[in-house]
N, CA, C and O atoms as a printed pandas DataFrame, in Angstrom:
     atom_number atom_name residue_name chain_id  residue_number  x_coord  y_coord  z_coord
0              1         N          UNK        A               1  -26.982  -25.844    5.162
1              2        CA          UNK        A               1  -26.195  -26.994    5.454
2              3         C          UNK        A               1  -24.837  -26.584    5.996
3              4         O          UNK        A               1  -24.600  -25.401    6.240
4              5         N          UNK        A               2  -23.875  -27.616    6.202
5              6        CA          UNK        A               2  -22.757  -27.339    7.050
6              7         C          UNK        A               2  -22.067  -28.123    6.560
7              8         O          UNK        A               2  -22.519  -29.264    6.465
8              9         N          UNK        A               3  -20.870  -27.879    6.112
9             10        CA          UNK        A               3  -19.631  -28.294    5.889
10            11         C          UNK        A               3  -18.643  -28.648    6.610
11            12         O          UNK        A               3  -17.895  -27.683    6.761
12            13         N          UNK        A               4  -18.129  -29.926    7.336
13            14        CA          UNK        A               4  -17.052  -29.842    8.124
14            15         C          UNK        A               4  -15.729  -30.904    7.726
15            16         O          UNK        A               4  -15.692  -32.098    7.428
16            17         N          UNK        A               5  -14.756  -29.918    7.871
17            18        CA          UNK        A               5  -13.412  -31.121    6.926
18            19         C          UNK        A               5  -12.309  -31.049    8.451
19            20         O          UNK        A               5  -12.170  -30.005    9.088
20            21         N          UNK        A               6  -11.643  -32.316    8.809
21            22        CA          UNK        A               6  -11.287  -32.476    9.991
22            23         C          UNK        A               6   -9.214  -31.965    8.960
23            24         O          UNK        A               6   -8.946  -31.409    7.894
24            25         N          UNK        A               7   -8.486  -32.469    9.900
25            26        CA          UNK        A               7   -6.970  -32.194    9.834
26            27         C          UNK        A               7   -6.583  -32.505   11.043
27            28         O          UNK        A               7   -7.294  -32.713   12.026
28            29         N          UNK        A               8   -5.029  -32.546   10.921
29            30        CA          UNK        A               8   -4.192  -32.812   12.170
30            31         C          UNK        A               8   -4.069  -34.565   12.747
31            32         O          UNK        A               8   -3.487  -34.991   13.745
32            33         N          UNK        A               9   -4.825  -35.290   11.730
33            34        CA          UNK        A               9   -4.153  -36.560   11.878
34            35         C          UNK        A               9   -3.002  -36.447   11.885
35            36         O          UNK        A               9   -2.390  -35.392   12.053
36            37         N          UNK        A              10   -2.275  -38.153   11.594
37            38        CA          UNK        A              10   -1.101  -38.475   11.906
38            39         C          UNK        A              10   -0.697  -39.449   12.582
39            40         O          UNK        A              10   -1.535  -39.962   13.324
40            41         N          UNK        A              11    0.780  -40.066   12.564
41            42        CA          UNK        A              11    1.423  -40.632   13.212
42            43         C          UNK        A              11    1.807  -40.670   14.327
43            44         O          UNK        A              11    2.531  -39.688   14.162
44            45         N          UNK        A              12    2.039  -41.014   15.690
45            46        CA          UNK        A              12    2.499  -40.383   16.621
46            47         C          UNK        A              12    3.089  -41.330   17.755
47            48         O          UNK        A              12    3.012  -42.459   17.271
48            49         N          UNK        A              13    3.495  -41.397   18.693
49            50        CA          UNK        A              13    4.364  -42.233   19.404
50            51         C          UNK        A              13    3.775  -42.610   20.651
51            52         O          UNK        A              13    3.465  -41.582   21.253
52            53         N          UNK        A              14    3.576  -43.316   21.096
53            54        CA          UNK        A              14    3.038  -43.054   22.755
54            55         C          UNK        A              14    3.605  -42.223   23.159
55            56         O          UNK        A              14    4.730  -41.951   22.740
56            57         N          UNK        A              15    2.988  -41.537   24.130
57            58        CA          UNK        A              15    3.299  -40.608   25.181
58            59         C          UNK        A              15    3.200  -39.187   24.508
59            60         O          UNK        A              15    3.412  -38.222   25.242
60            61         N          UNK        A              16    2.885  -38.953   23.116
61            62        CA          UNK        A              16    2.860  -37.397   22.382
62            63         C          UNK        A              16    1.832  -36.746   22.344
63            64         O          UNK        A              16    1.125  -36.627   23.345
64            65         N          UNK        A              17    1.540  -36.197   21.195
65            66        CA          UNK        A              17    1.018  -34.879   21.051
66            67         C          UNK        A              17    0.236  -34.905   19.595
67            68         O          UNK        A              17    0.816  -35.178   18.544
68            69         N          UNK        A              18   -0.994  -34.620   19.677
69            70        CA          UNK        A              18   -1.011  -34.225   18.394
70            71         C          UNK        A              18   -2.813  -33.697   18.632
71            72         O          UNK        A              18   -3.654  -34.267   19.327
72            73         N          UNK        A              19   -3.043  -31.971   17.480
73            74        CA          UNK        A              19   -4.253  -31.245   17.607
74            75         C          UNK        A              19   -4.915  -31.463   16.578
75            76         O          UNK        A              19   -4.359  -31.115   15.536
76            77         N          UNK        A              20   -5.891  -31.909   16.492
77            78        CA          UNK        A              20   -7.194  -32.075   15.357
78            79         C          UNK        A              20   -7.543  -30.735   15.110
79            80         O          UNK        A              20   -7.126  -29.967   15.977
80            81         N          UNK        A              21   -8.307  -30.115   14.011
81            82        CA          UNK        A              21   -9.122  -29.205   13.903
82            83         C          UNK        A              21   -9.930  -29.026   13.296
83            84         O          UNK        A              21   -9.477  -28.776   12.179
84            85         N          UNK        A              22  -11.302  -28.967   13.288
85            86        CA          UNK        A              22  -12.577  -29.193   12.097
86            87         C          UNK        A              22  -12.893  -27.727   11.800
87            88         O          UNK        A              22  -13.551  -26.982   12.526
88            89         N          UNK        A              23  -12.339  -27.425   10.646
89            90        CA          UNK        A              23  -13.396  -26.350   10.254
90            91         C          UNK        A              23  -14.894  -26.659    9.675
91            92         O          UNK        A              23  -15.387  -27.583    9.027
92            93         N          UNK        A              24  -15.324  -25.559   10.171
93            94        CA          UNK        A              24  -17.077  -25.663    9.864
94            95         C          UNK        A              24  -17.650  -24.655    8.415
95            96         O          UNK        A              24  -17.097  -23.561    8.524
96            97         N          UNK        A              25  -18.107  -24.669    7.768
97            98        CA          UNK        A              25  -18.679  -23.683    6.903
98            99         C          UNK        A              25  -19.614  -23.735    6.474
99           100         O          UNK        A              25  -19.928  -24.919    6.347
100          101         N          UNK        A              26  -20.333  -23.100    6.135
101          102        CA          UNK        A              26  -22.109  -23.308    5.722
102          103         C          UNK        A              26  -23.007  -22.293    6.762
103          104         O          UNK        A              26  -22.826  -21.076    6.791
104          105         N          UNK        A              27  -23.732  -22.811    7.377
105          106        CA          UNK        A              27  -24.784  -22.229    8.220
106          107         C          UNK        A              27  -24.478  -22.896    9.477
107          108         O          UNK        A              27  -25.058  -23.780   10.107
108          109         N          UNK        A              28  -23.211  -22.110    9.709
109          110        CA          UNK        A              28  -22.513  -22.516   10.915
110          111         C          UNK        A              28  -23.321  -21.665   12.489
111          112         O          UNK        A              28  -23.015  -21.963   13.643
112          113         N          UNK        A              29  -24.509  -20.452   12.041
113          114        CA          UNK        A              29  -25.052  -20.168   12.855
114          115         C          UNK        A              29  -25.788  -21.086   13.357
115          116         O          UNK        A              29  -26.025  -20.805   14.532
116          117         N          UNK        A              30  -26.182  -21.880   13.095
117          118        CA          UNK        A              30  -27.290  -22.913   13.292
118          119         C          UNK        A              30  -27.003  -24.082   14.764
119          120         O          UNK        A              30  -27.717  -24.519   15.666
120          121         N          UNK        A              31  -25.465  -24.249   14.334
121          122        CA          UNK        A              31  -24.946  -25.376   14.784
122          123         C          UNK        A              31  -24.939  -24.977   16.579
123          124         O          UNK        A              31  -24.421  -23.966   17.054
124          125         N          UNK        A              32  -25.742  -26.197   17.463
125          126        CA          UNK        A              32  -25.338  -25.931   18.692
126          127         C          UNK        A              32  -24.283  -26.779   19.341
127          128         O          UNK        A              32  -23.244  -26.190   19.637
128          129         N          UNK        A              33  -24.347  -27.726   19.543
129          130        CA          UNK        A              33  -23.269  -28.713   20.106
130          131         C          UNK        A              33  -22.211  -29.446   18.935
131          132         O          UNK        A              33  -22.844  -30.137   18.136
132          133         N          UNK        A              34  -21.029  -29.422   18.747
133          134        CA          UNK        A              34  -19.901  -29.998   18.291
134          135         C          UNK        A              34  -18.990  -31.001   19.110
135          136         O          UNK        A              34  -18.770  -30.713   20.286
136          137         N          UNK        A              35  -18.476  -32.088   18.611
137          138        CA          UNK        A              35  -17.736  -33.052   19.606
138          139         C          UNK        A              35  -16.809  -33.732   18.279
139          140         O          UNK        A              35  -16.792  -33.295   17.128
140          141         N          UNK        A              36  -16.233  -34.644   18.686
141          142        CA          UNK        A              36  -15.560  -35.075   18.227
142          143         C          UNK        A              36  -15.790  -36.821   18.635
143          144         O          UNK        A              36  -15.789  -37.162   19.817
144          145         N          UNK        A              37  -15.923  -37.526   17.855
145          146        CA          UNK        A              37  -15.867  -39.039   17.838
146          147         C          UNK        A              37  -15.079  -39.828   17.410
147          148         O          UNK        A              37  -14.409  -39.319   16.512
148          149         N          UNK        A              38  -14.804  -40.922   17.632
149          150        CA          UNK        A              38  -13.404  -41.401   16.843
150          151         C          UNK        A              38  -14.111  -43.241   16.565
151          152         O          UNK        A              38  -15.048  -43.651   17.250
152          153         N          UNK        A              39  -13.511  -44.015   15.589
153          154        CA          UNK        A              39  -14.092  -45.349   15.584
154          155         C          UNK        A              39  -12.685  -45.845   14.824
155          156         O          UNK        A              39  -12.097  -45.420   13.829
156          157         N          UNK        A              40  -12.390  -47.058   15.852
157          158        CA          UNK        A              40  -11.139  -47.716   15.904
158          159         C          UNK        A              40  -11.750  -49.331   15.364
159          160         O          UNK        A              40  -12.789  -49.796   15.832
160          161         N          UNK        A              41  -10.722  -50.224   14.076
161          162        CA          UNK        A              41  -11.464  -51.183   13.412
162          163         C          UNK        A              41  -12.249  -52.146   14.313
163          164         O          UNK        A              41  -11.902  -52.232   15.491
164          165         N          UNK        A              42  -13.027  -52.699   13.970
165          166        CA          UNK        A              42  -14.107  -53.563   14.576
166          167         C          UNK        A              42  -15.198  -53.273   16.029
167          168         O          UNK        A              42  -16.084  -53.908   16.601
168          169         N          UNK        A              43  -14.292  -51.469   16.249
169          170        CA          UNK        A              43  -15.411  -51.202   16.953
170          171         C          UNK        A              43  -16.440  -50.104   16.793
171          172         O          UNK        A              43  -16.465  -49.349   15.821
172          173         N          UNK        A              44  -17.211  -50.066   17.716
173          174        CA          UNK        A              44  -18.279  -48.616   17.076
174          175         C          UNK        A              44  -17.869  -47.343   17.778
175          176         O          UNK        A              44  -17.309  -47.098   18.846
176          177         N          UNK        A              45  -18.460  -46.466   16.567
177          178        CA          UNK        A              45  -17.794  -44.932   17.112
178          179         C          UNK        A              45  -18.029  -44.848   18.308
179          180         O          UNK        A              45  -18.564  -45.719   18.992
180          181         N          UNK        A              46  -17.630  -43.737   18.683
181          182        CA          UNK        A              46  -17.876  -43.848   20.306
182          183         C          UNK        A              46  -17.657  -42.035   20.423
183          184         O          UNK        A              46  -16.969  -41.460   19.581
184          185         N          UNK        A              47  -18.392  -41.204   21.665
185          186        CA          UNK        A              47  -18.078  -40.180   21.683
186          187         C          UNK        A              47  -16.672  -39.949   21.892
187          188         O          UNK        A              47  -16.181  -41.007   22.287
188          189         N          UNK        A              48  -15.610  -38.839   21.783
189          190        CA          UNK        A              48  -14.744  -38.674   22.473
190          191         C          UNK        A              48  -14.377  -37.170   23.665
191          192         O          UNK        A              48  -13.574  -36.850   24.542
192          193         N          UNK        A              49  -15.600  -36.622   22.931
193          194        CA          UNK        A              49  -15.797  -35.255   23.468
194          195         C          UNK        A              49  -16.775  -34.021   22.547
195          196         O          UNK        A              49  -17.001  -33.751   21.368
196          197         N          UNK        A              50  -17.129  -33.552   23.801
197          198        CA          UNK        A              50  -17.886  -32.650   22.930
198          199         C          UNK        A              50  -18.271  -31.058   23.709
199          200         O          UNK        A              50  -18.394  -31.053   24.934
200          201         N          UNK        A              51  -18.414  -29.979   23.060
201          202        CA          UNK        A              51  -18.672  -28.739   23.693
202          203         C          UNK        A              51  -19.912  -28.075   23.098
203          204         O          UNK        A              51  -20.204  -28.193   21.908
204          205         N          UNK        A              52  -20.696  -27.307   24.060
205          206        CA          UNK        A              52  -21.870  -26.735   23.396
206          207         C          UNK        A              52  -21.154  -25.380   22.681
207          208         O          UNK        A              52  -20.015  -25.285   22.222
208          209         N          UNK        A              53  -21.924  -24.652   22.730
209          210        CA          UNK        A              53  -21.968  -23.486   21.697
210          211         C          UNK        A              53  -21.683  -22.587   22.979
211          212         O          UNK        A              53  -20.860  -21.677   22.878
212          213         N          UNK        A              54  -22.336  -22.815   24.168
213          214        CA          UNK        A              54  -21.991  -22.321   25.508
214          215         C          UNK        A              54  -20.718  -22.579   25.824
215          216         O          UNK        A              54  -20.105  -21.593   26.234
216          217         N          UNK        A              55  -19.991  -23.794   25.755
217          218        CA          UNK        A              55  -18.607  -23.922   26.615
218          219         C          UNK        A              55  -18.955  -25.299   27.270
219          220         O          UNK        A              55  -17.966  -26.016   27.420
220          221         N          UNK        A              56  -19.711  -25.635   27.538
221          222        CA          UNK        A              56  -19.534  -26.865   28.406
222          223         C          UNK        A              56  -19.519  -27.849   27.484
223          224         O          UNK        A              56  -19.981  -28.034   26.358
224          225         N          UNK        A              57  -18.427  -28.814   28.789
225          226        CA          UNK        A              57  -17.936  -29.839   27.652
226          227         C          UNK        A              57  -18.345  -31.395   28.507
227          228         O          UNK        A              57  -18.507  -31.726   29.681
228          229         N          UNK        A              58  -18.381  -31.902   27.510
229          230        CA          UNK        A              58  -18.142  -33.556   27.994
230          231         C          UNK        A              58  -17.296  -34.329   27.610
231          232         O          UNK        A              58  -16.813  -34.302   26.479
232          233         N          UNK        A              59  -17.004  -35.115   28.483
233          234        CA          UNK        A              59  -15.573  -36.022   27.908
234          235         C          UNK        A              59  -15.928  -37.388   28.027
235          236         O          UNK        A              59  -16.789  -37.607   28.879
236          237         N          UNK        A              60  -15.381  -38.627   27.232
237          238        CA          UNK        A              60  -15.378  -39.661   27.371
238          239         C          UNK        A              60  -14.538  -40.081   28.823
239          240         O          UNK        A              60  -13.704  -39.293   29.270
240          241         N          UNK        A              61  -14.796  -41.249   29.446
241          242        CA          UNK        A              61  -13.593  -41.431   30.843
242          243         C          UNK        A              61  -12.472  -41.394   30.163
243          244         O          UNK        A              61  -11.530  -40.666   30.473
244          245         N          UNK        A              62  -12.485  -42.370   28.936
245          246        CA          UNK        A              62  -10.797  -42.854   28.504
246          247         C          UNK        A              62   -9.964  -41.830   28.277
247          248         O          UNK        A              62   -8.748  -41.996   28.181
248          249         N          UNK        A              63  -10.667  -40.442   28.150
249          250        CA          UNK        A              63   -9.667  -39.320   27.554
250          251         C          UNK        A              63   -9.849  -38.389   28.721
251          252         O          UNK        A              63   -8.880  -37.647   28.883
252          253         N          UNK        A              64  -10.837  -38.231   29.578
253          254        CA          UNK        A              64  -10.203  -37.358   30.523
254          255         C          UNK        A              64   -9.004  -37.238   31.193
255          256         O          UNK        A              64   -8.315  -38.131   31.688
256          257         N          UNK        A              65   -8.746  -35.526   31.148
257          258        CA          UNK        A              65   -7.482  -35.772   32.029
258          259         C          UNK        A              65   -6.073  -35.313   30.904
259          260         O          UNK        A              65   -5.077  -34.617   31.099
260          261         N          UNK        A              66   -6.696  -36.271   29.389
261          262        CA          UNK        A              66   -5.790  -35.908   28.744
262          263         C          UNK        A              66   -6.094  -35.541   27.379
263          264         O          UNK        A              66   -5.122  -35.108   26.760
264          265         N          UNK        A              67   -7.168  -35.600   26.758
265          266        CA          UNK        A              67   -7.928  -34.272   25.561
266          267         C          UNK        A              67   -8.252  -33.161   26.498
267          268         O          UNK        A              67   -8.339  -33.196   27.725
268          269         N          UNK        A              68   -8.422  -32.105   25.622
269          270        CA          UNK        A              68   -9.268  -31.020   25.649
270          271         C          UNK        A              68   -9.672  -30.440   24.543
271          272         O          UNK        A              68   -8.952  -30.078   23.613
272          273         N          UNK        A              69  -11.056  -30.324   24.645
273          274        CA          UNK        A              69  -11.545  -29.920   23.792
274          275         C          UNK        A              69  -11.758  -29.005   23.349
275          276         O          UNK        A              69  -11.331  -28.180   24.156
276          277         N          UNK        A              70  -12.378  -28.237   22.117
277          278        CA          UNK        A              70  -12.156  -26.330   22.638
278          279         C          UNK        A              70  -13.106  -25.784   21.044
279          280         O          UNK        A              70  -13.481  -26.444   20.075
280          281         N          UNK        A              71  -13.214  -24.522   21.328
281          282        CA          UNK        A              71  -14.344  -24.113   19.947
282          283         C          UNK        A              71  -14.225  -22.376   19.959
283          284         O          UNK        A              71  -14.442  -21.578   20.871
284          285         N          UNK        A              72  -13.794  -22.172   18.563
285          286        CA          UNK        A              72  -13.754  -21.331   17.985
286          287         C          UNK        A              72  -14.664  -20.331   17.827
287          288         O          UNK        A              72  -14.076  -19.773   16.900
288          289         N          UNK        A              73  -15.736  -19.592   18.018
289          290        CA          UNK        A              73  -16.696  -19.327   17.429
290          291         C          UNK        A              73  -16.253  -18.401   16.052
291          292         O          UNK        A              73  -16.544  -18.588   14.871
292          293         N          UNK        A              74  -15.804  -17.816   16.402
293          294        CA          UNK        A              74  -15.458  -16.534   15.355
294          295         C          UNK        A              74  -14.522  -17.091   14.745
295          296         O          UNK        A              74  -13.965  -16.240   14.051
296          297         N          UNK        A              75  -13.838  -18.527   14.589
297          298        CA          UNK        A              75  -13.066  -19.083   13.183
298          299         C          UNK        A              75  -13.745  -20.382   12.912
299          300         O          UNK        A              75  -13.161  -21.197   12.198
300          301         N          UNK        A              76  -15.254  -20.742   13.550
301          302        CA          UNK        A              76  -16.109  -21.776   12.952
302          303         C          UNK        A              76  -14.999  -22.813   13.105
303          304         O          UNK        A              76  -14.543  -23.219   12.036
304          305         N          UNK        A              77  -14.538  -23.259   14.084
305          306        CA          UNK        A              77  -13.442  -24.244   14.166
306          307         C          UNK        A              77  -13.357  -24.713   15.360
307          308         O          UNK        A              77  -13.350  -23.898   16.283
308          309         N          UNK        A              78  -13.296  -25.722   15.567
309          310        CA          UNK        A              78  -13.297  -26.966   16.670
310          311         C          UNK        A              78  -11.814  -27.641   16.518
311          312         O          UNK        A              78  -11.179  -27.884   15.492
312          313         N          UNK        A              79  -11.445  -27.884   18.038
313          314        CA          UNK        A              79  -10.503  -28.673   17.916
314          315         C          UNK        A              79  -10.280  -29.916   19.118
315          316         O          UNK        A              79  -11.152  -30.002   19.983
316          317         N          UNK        A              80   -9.334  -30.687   19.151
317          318        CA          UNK        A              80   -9.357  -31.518   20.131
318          319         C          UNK        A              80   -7.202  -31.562   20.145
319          320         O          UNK        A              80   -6.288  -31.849   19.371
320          321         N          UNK        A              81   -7.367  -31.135   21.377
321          322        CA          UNK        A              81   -5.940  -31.170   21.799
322          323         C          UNK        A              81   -5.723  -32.654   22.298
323          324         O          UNK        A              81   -6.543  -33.189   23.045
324          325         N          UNK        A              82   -4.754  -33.201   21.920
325          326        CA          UNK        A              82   -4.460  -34.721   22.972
326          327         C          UNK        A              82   -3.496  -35.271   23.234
327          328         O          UNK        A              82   -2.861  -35.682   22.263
328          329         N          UNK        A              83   -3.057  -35.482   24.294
329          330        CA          UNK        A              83   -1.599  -35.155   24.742
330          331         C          UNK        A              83   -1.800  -36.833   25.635
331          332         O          UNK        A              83   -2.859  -37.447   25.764
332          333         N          UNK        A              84   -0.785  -37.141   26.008
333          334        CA          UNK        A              84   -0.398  -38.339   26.766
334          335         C          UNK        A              84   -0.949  -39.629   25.623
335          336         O          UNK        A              84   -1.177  -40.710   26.166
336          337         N          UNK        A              85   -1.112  -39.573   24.469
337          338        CA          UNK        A              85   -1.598  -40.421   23.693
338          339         C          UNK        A              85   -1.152  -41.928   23.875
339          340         O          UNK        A              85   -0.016  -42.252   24.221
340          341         N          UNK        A              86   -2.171  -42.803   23.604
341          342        CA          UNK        A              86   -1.894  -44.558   23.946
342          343         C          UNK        A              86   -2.461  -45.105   22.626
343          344         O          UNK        A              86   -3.384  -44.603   21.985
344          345         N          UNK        A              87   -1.785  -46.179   22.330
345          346        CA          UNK        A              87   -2.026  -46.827   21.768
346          347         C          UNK        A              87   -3.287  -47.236   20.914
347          348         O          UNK        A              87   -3.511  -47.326   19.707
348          349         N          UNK        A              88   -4.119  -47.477   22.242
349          350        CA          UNK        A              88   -5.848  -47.850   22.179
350          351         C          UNK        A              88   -6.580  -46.433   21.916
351          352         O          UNK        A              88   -7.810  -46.384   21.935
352          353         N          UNK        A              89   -5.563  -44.930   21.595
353          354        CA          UNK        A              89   -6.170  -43.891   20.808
354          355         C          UNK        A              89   -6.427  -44.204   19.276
355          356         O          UNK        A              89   -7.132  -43.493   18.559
356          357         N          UNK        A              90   -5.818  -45.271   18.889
357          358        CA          UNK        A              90   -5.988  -45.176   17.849
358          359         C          UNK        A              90   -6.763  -45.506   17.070
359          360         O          UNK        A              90   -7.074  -46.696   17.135
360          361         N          UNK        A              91   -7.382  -44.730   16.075
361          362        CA          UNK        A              91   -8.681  -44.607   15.320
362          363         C          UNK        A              91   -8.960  -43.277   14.386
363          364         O          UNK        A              91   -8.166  -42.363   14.163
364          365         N          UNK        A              92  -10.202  -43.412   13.941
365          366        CA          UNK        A              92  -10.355  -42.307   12.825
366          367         C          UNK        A              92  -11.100  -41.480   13.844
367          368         O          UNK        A              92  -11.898  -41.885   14.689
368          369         N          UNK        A              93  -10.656  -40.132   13.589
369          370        CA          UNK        A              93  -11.777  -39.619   14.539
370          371         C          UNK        A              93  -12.368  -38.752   13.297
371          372         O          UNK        A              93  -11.833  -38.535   12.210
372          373         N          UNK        A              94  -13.618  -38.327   13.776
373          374        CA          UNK        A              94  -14.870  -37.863   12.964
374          375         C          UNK        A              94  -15.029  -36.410   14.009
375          376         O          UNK        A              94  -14.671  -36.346   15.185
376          377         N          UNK        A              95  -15.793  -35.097   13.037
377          378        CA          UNK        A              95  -15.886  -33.955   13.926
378          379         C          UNK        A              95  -17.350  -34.203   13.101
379          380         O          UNK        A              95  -17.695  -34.567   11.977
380          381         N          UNK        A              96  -18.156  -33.669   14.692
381          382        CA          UNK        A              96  -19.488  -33.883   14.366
382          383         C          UNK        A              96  -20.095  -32.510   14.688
383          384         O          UNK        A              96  -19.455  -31.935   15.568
384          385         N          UNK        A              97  -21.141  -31.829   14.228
385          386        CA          UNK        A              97  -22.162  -30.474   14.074
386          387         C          UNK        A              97  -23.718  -31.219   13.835
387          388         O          UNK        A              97  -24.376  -31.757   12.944
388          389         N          UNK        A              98  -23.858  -30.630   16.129
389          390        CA          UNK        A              98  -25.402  -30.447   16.045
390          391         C          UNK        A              98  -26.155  -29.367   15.717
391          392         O          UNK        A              98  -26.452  -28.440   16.471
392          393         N          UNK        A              99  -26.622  -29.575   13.962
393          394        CA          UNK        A              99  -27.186  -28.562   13.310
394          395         C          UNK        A              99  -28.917  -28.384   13.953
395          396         O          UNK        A              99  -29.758  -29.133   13.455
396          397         N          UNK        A             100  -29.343  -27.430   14.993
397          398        CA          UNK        A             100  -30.828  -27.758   15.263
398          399         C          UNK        A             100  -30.976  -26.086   15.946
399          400         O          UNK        A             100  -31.882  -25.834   16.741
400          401         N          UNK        A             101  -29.928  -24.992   15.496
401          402        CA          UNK        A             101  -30.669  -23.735   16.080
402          403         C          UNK        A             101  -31.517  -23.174   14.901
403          404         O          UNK        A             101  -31.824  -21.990   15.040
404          405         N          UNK        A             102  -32.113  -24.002   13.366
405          406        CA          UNK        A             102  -32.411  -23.299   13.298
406          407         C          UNK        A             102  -34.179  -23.765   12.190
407          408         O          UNK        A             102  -34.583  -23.743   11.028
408          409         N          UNK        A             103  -34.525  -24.031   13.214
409          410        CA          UNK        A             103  -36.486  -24.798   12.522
410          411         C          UNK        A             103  -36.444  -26.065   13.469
411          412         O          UNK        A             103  -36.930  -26.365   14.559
412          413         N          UNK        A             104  -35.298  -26.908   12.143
413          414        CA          UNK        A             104  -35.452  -28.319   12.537
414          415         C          UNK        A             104  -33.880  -28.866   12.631
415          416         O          UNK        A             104  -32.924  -28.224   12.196
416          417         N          UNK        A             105  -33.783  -30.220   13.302
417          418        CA          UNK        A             105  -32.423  -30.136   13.663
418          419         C          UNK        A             105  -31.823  -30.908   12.325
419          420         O          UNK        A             105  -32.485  -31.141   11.314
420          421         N          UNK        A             106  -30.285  -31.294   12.549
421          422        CA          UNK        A             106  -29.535  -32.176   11.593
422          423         C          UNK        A             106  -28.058  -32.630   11.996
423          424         O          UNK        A             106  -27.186  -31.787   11.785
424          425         N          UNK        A             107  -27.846  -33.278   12.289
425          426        CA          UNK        A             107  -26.550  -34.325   12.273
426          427         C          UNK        A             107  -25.548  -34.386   11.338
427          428         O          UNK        A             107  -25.475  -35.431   10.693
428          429         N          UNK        A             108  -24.261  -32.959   10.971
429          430        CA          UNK        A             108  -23.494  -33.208   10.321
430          431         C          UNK        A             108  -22.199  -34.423   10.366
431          432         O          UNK        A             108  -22.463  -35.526   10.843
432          433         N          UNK        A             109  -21.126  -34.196    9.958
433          434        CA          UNK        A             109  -20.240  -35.082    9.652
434          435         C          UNK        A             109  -19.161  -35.014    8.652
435          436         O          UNK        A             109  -19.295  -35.056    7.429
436          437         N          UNK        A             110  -17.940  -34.889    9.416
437          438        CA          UNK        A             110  -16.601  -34.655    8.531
438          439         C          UNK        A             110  -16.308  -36.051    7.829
439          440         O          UNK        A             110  -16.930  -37.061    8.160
440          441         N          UNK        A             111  -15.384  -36.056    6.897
441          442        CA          UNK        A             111  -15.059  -37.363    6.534
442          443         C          UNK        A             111  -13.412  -38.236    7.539
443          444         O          UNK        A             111  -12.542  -39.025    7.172
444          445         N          UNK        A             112  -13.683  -37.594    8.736
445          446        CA          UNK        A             112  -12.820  -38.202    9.538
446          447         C          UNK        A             112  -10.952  -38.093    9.076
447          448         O          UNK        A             112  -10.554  -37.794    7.951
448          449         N          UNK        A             113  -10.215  -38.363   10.059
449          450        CA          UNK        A             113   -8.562  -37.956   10.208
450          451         C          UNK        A             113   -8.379  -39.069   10.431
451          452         O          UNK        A             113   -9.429  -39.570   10.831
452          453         N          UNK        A             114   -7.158  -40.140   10.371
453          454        CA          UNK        A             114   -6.774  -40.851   10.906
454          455         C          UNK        A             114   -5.499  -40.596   11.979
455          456         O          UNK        A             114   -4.478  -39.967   11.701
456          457         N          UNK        A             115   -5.777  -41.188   13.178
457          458        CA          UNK        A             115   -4.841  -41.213   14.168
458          459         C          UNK        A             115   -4.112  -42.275   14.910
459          460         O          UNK        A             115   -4.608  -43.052   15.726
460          461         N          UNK        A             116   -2.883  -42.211   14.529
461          462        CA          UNK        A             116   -2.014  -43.776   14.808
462          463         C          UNK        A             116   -1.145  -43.229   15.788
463          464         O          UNK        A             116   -0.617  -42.117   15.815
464          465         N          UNK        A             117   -1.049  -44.534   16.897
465          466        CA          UNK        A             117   -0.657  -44.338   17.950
466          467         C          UNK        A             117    0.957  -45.659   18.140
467          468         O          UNK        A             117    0.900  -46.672   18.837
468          469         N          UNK        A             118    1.602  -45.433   17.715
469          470        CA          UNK        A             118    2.485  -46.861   18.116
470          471         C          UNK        A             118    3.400  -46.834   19.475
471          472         O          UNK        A             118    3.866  -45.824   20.001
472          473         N          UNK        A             119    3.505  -47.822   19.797
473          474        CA          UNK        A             119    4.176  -47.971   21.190
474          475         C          UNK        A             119    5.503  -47.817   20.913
475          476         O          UNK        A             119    6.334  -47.880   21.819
């Protein structure tokens, strides 16, 4: 199994700064794709980004341009940089581990950061 605990919430202002980081632990060999999701009240999570185990990444439109995403291998740690932050960032974001290198797959899950954005 896999363990993942997020950090780097917070408060933050329009127009700032602020880095998430999920550490992973467990049978972190396993894990191929990691992303990051976020779910803001009354709506549904939604991707916000994500990188394989290779490097390639995907981004939601709303954040291209201004996340980046990025992965550790050798500190089992994921992060999401996000800079030019708005308002409508705001939400819990969740760090997610596609557990499936190793039989059968599995769908981890941090217990999410909160991220506040005020104008």
């Amino acid at each position: 199994q896999v363990q993942l605990v997020e950090s780097g919430g917070g408060l933050v202002q329009a127009g700032g700064s602020l880095r998430l980081s999920c550490a992973a632990s467990g049978d972190t060999i396993c894990i191929s794709a990691m992303g990051w999701y976020r779910q803001a009240p009354g709506k549904e999570r939604e991707l916000v980004a994500a990188v394989t185990s290779g490097g390639n990444t995907d981004y939601a439109d709303s954040v291209k341009g201004r996340f980046t995403i990025s992965r550790d291998n050798a500190k089992n740690t994921l992060y999401l940089q996000m800079n030019s932050l708005k308002p409508e960032d705001t939400a819990v974001y969740y760090c997610n581990a596609d557990w499936n290198l190793c039989i059968y797959g599995m769908d981890y899950w941090g217990k999410g950061t909160l991220v506040t954005v005020s104008s």
